[in-house]
PDB file of C-alpha atoms in Angstrom:
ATOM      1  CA  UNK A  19      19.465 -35.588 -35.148  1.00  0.00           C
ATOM      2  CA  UNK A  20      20.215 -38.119 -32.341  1.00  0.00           C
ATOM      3  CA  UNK A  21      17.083 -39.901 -31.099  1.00  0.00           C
ATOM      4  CA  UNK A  22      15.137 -38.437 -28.568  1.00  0.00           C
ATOM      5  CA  UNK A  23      16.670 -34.656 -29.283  1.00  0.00           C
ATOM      6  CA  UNK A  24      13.302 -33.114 -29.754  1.00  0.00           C
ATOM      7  CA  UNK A  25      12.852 -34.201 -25.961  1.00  0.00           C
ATOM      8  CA  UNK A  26      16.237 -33.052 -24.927  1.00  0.00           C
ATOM      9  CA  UNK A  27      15.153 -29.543 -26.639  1.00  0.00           C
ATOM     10  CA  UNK A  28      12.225 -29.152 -25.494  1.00  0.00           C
ATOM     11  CA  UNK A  29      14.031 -29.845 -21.654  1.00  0.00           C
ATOM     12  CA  UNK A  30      16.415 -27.425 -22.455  1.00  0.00           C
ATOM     13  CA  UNK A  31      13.944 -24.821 -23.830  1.00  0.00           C
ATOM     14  CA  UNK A  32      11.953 -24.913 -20.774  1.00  0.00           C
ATOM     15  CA  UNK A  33      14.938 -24.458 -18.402  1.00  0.00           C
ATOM     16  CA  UNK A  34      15.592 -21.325 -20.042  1.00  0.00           C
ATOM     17  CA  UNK A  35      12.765 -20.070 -19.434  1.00  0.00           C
ATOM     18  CA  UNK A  36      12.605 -21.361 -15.857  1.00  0.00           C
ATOM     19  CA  UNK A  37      15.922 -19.392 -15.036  1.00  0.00           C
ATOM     20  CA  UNK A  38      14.291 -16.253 -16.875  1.00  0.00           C
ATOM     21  CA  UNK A  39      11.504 -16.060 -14.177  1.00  0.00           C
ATOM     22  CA  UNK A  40      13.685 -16.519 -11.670  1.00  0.00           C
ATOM     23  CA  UNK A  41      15.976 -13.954 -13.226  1.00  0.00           C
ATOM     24  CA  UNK A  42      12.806 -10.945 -12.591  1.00  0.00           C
ATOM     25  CA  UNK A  43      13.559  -9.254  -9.604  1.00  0.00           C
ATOM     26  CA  UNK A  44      10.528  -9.650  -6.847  1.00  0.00           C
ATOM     27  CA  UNK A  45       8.721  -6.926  -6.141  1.00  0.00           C
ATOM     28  CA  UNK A  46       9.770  -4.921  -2.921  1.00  0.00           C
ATOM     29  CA  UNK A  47       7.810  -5.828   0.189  1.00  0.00           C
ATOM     30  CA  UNK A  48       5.286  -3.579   1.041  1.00  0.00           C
ATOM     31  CA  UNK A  49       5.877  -1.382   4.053  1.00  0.00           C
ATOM     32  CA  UNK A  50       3.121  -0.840   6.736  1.00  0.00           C
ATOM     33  CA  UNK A  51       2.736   2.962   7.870  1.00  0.00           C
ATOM     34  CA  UNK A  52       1.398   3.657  11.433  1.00  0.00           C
ATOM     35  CA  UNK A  53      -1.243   6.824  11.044  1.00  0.00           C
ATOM     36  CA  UNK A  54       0.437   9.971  12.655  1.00  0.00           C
ATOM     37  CA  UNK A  55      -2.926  11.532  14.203  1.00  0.00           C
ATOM     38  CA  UNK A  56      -0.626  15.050  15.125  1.00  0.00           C
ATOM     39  CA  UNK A  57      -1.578  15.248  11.347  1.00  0.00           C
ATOM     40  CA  UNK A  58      -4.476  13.835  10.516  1.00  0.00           C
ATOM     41  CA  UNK A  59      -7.579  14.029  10.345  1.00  0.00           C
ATOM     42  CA  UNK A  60     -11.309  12.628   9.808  1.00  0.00           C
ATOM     43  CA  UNK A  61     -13.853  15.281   8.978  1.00  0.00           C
ATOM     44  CA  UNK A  62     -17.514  14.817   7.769  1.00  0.00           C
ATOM     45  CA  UNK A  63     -20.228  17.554   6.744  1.00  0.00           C
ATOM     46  CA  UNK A  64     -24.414  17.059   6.562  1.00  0.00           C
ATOM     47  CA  UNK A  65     -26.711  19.167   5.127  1.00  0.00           C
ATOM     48  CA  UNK A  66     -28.923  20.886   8.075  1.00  0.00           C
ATOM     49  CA  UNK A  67     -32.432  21.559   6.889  1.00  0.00           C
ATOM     50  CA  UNK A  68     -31.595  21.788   3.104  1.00  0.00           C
ATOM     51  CA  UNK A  69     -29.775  24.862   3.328  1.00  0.00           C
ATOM     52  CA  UNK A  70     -26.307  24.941   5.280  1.00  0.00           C
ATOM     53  CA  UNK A  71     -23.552  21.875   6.304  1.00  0.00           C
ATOM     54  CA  UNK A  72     -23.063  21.567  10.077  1.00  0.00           C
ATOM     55  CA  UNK A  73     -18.840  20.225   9.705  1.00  0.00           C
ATOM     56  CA  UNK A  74     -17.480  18.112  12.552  1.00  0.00           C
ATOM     57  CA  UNK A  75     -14.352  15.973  12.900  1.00  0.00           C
ATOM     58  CA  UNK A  76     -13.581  12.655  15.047  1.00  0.00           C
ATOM     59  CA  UNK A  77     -10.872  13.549  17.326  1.00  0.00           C
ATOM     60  CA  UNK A  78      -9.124  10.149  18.316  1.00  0.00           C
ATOM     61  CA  UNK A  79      -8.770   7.610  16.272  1.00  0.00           C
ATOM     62  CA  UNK A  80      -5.891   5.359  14.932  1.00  0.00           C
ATOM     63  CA  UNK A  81      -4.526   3.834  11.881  1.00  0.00           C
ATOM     64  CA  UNK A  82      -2.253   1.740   9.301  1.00  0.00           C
ATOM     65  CA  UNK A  83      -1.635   2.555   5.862  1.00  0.00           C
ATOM     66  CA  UNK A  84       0.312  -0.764   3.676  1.00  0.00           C
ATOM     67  CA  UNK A  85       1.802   0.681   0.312  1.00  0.00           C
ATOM     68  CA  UNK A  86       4.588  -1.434  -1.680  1.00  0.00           C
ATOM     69  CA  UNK A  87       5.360   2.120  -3.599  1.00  0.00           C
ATOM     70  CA  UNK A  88       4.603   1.737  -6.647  1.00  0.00           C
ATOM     71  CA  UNK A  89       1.576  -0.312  -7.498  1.00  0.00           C
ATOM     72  CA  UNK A  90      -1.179   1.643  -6.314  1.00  0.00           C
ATOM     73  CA  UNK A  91      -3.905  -1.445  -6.501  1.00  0.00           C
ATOM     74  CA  UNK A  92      -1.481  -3.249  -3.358  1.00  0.00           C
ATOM     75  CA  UNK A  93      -2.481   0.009  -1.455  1.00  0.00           C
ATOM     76  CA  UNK A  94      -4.258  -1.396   1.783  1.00  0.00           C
ATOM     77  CA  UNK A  95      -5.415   1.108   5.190  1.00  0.00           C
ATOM     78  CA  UNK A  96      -7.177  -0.218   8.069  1.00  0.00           C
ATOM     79  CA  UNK A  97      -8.591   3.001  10.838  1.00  0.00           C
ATOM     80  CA  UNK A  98     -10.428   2.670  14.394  1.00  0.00           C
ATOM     81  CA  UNK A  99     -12.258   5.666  15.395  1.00  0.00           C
ATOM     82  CA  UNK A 100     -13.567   6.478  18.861  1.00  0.00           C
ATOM     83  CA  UNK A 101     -17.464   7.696  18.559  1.00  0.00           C
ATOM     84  CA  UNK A 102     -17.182   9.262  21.951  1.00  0.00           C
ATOM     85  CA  UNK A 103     -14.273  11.940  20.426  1.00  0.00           C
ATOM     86  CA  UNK A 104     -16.838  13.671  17.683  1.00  0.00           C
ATOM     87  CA  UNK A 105     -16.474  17.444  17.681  1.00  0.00           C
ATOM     88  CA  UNK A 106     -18.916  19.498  16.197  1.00  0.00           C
ATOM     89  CA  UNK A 107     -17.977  22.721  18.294  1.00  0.00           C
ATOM     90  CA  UNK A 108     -21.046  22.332  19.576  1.00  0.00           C
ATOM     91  CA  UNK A 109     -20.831  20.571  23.007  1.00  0.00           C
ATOM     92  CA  UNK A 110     -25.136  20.365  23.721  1.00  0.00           C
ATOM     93  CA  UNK A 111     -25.636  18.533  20.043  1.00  0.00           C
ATOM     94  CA  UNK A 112     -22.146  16.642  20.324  1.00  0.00           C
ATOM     95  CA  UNK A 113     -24.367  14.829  23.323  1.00  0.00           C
ATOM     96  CA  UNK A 114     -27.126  14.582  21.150  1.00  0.00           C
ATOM     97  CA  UNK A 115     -24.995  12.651  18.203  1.00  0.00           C
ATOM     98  CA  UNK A 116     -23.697  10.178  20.961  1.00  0.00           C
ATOM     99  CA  UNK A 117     -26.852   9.125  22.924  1.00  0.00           C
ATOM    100  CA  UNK A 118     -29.445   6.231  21.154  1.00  0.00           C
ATOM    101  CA  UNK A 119     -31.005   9.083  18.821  1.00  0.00           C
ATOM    102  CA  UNK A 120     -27.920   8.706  16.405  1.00  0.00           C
ATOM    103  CA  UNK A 121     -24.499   6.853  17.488  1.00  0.00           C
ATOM    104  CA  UNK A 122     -25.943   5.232  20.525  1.00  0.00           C
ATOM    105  CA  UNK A 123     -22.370   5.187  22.050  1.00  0.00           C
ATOM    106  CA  UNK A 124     -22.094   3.436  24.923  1.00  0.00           C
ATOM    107  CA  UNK A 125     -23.102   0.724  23.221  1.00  0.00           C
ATOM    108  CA  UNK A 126     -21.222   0.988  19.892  1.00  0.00           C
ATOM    109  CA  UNK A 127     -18.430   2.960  20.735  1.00  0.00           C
ATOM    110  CA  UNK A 128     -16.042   2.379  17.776  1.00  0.00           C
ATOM    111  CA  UNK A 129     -16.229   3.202  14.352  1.00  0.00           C
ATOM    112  CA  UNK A 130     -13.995   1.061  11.906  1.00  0.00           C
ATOM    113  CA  UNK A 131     -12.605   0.920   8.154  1.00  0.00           C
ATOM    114  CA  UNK A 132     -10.689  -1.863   6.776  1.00  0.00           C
ATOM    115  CA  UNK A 133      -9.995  -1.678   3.114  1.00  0.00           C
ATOM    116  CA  UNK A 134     -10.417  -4.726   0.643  1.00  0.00           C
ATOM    117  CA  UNK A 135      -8.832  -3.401  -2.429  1.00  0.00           C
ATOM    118  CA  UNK A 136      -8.211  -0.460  -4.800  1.00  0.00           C
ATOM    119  CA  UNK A 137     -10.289  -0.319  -8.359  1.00  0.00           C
ATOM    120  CA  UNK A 138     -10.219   2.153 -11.389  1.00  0.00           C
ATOM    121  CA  UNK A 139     -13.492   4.823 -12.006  1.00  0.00           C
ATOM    122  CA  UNK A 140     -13.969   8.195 -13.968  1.00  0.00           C
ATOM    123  CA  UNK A 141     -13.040   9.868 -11.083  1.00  0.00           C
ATOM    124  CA  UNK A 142      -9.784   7.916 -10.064  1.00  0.00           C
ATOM    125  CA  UNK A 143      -8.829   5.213  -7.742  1.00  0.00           C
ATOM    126  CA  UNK A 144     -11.050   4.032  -5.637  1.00  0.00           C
ATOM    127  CA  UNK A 145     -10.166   2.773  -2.107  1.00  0.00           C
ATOM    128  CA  UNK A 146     -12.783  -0.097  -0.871  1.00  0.00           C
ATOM    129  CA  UNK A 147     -13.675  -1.454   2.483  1.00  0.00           C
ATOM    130  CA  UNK A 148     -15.708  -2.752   4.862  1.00  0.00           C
ATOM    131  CA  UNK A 149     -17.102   0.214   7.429  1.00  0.00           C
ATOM    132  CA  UNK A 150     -18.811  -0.527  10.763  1.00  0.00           C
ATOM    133  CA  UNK A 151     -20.233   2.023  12.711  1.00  0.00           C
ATOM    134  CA  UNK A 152     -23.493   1.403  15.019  1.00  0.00           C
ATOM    135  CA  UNK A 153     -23.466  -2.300  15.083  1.00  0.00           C
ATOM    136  CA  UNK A 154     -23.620  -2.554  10.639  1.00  0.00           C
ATOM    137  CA  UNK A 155     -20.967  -3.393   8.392  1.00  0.00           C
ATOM    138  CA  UNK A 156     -21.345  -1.941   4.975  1.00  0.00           C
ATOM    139  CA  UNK A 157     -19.428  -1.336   1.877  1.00  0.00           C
ATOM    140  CA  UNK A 158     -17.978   1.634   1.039  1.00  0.00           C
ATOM    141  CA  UNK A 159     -15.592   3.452  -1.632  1.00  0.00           C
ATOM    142  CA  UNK A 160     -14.042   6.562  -1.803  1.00  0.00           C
ATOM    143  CA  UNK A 161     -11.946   8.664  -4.198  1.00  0.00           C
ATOM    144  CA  UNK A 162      -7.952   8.456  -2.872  1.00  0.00           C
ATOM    145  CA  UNK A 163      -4.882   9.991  -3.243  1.00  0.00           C
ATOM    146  CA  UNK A 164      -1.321   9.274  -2.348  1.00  0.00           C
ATOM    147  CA  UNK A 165       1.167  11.432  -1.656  1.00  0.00           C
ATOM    148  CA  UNK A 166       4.926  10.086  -1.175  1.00  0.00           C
ATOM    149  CA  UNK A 167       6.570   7.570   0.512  1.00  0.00           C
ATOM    150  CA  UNK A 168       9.260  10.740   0.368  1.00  0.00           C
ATOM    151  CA  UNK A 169      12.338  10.491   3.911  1.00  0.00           C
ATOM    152  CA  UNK A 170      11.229  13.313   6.320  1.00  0.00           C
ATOM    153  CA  UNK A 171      14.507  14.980   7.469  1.00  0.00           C
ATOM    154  CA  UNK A 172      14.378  12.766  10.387  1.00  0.00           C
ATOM    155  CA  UNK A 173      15.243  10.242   8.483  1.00  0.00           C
ATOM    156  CA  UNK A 174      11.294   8.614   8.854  1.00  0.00           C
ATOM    157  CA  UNK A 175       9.484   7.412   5.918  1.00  0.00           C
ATOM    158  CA  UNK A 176       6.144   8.633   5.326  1.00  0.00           C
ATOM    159  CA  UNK A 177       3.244   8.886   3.609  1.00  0.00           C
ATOM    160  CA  UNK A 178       0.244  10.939   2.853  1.00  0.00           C
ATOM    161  CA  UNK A 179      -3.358   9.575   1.793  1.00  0.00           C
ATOM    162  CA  UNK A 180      -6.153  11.877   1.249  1.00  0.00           C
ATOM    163  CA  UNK A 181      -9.449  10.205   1.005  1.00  0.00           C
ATOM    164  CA  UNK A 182     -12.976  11.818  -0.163  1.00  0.00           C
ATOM    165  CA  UNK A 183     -16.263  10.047  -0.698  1.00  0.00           C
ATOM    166  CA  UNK A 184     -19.476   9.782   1.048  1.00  0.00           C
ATOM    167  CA  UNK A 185     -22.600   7.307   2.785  1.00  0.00           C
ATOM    168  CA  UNK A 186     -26.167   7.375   3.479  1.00  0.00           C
ATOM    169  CA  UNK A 187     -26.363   7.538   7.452  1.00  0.00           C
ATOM    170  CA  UNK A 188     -29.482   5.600   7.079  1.00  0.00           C
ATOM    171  CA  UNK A 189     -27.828   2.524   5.945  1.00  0.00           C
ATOM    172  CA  UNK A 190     -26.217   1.968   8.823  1.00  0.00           C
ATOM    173  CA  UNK A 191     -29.110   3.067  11.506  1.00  0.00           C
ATOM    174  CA  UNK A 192     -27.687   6.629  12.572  1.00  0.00           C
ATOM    175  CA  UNK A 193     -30.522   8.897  13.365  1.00  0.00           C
ATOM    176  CA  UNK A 194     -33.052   6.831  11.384  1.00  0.00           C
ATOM    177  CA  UNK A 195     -35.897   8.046  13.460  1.00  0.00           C
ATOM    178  CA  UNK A 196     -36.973  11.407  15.874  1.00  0.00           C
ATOM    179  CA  UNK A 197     -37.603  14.699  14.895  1.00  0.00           C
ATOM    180  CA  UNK A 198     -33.728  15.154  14.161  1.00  0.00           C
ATOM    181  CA  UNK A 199     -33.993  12.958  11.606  1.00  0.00           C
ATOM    182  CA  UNK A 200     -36.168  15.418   9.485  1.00  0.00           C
ATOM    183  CA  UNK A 201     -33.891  18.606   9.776  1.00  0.00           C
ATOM    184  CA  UNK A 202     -30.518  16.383   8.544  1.00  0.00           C
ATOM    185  CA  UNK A 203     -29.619  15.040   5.061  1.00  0.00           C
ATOM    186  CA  UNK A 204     -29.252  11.087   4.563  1.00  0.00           C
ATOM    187  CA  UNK A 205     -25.773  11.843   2.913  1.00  0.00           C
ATOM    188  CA  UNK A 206     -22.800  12.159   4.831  1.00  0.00           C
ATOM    189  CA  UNK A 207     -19.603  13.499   3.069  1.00  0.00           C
ATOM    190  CA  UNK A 208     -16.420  12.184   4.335  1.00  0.00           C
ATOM    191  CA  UNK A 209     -13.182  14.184   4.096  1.00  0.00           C
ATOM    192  CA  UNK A 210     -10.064  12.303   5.451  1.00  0.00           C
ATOM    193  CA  UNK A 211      -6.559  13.380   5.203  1.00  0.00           C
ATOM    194  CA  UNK A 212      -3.931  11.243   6.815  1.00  0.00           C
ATOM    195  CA  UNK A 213      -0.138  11.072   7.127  1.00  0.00           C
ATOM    196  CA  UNK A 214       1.421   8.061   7.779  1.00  0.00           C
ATOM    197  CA  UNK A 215       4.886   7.172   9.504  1.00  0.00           C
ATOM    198  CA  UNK A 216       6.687   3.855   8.841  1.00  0.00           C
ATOM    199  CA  UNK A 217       7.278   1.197  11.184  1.00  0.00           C
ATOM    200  CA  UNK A 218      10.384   0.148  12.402  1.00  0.00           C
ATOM    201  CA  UNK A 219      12.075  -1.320  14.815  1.00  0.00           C
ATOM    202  CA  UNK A 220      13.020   1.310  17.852  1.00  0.00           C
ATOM    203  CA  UNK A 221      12.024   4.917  18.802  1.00  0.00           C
ATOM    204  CA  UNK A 222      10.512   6.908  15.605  1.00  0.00           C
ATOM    205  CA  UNK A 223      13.036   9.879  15.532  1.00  0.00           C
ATOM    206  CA  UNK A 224      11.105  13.542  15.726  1.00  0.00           C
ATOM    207  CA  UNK A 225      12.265  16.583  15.514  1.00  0.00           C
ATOM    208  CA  UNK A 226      13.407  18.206  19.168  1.00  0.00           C
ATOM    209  CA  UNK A 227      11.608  20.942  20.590  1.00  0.00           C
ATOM    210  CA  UNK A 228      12.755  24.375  20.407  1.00  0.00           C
ATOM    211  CA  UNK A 229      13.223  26.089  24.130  1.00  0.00           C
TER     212      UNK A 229
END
């Protein structure tokens, strides 16, 4: 062997596998969905004095959901809730939930989630983020789904994410104190459904109403 040919091999050895990287196709960029609130939604329940669940549901709110497709850990959602749109069907103790006994929400009058990752458990994935809600940011995970991307016949990508999970009210200083505080549970549940539509440049195309 000519002098210095373990050096040329080793060169040439390594170029190969250079050009093999480059050879792996990337991964497709990960498309951002805008939340389509028409349907969606963000319900909770709480136990009411041990022994029923008063349900309610936040009424406006918006949303992204940023999914490559295929690798479920890339899955990323961000949401901004308006306190002031809680339904209970109940308009006397919807008041109640917004004054300073519980939401205080004139002077916190946004909820918001923005997730930080996705992790395994027994019970599935796990969707993780940072919630604030009255003035506290706190970590939270909850059991997700995904549904799609499927091509509604619109042509309009979407997506569907289903989200279920709970919190302790008490971490974050909703109804911490009163008499109230004694006839509701600590433990909220959270049950989230949302659909999202992908962004893209011009008018989304819907469906046209039937005269």
């Amino acid at each position: 062997m000519t002098e210095g040919g373990p050096e040329l091999i080793t060169l040439v050895r390594n170029r190969i596998i250079l050009l093999a990287c480059c050879a792996v196709p990337l991964a497709a960029g990960a498309t951002t969905y805008e939340v389509d609130v028409s349907h969606a939604e963000i319900g909770f329940s709480i136990r009411h004095m041990g022994i029923s669940n008063v349900r309610g549901s936040f009424r406006t709110f918006s949303g992204t959901i940023t999914y490559d497709g295929s690798d479920i850990l890339t899955l990323r959602a961000t949401a901004e809730i308006e306190v002031d749109s809680i339904d209970t069907g109940n308009g006397k103790r919807d008041d109640h939930l917004l004054d300073h006994d519980f939401f205080d929400a004139a002077k916190y009058p946004k909820i918001t989630f923005s997730s930080t990752g996705v992790k395994m458990s027994p019970d599935g994935h796990l969707l993780t983020g940072k919630l604030t809600m009255h003035g506290l940011t706190k970590e939270i995970s909850l059991v997700m789904n995904v549904s799609g991307p499927i091509e509604d016949p619109w042509g309009n990508k979407r997506i569907g994410l289903e989200l279920e999970g709970g919190l302790n009210r008490h971490d974050f200083g909703v109804g911490n104190s009163g008499s109230s505080d004694k006839l509701l549970g600590k433990n909220v549940v959270l049950s989230i459904g949302l659909e999202g539509i992908a962004v893209k440049e011009g008018p989304v195309t819907m469906p046209v109403p039937q005269k």
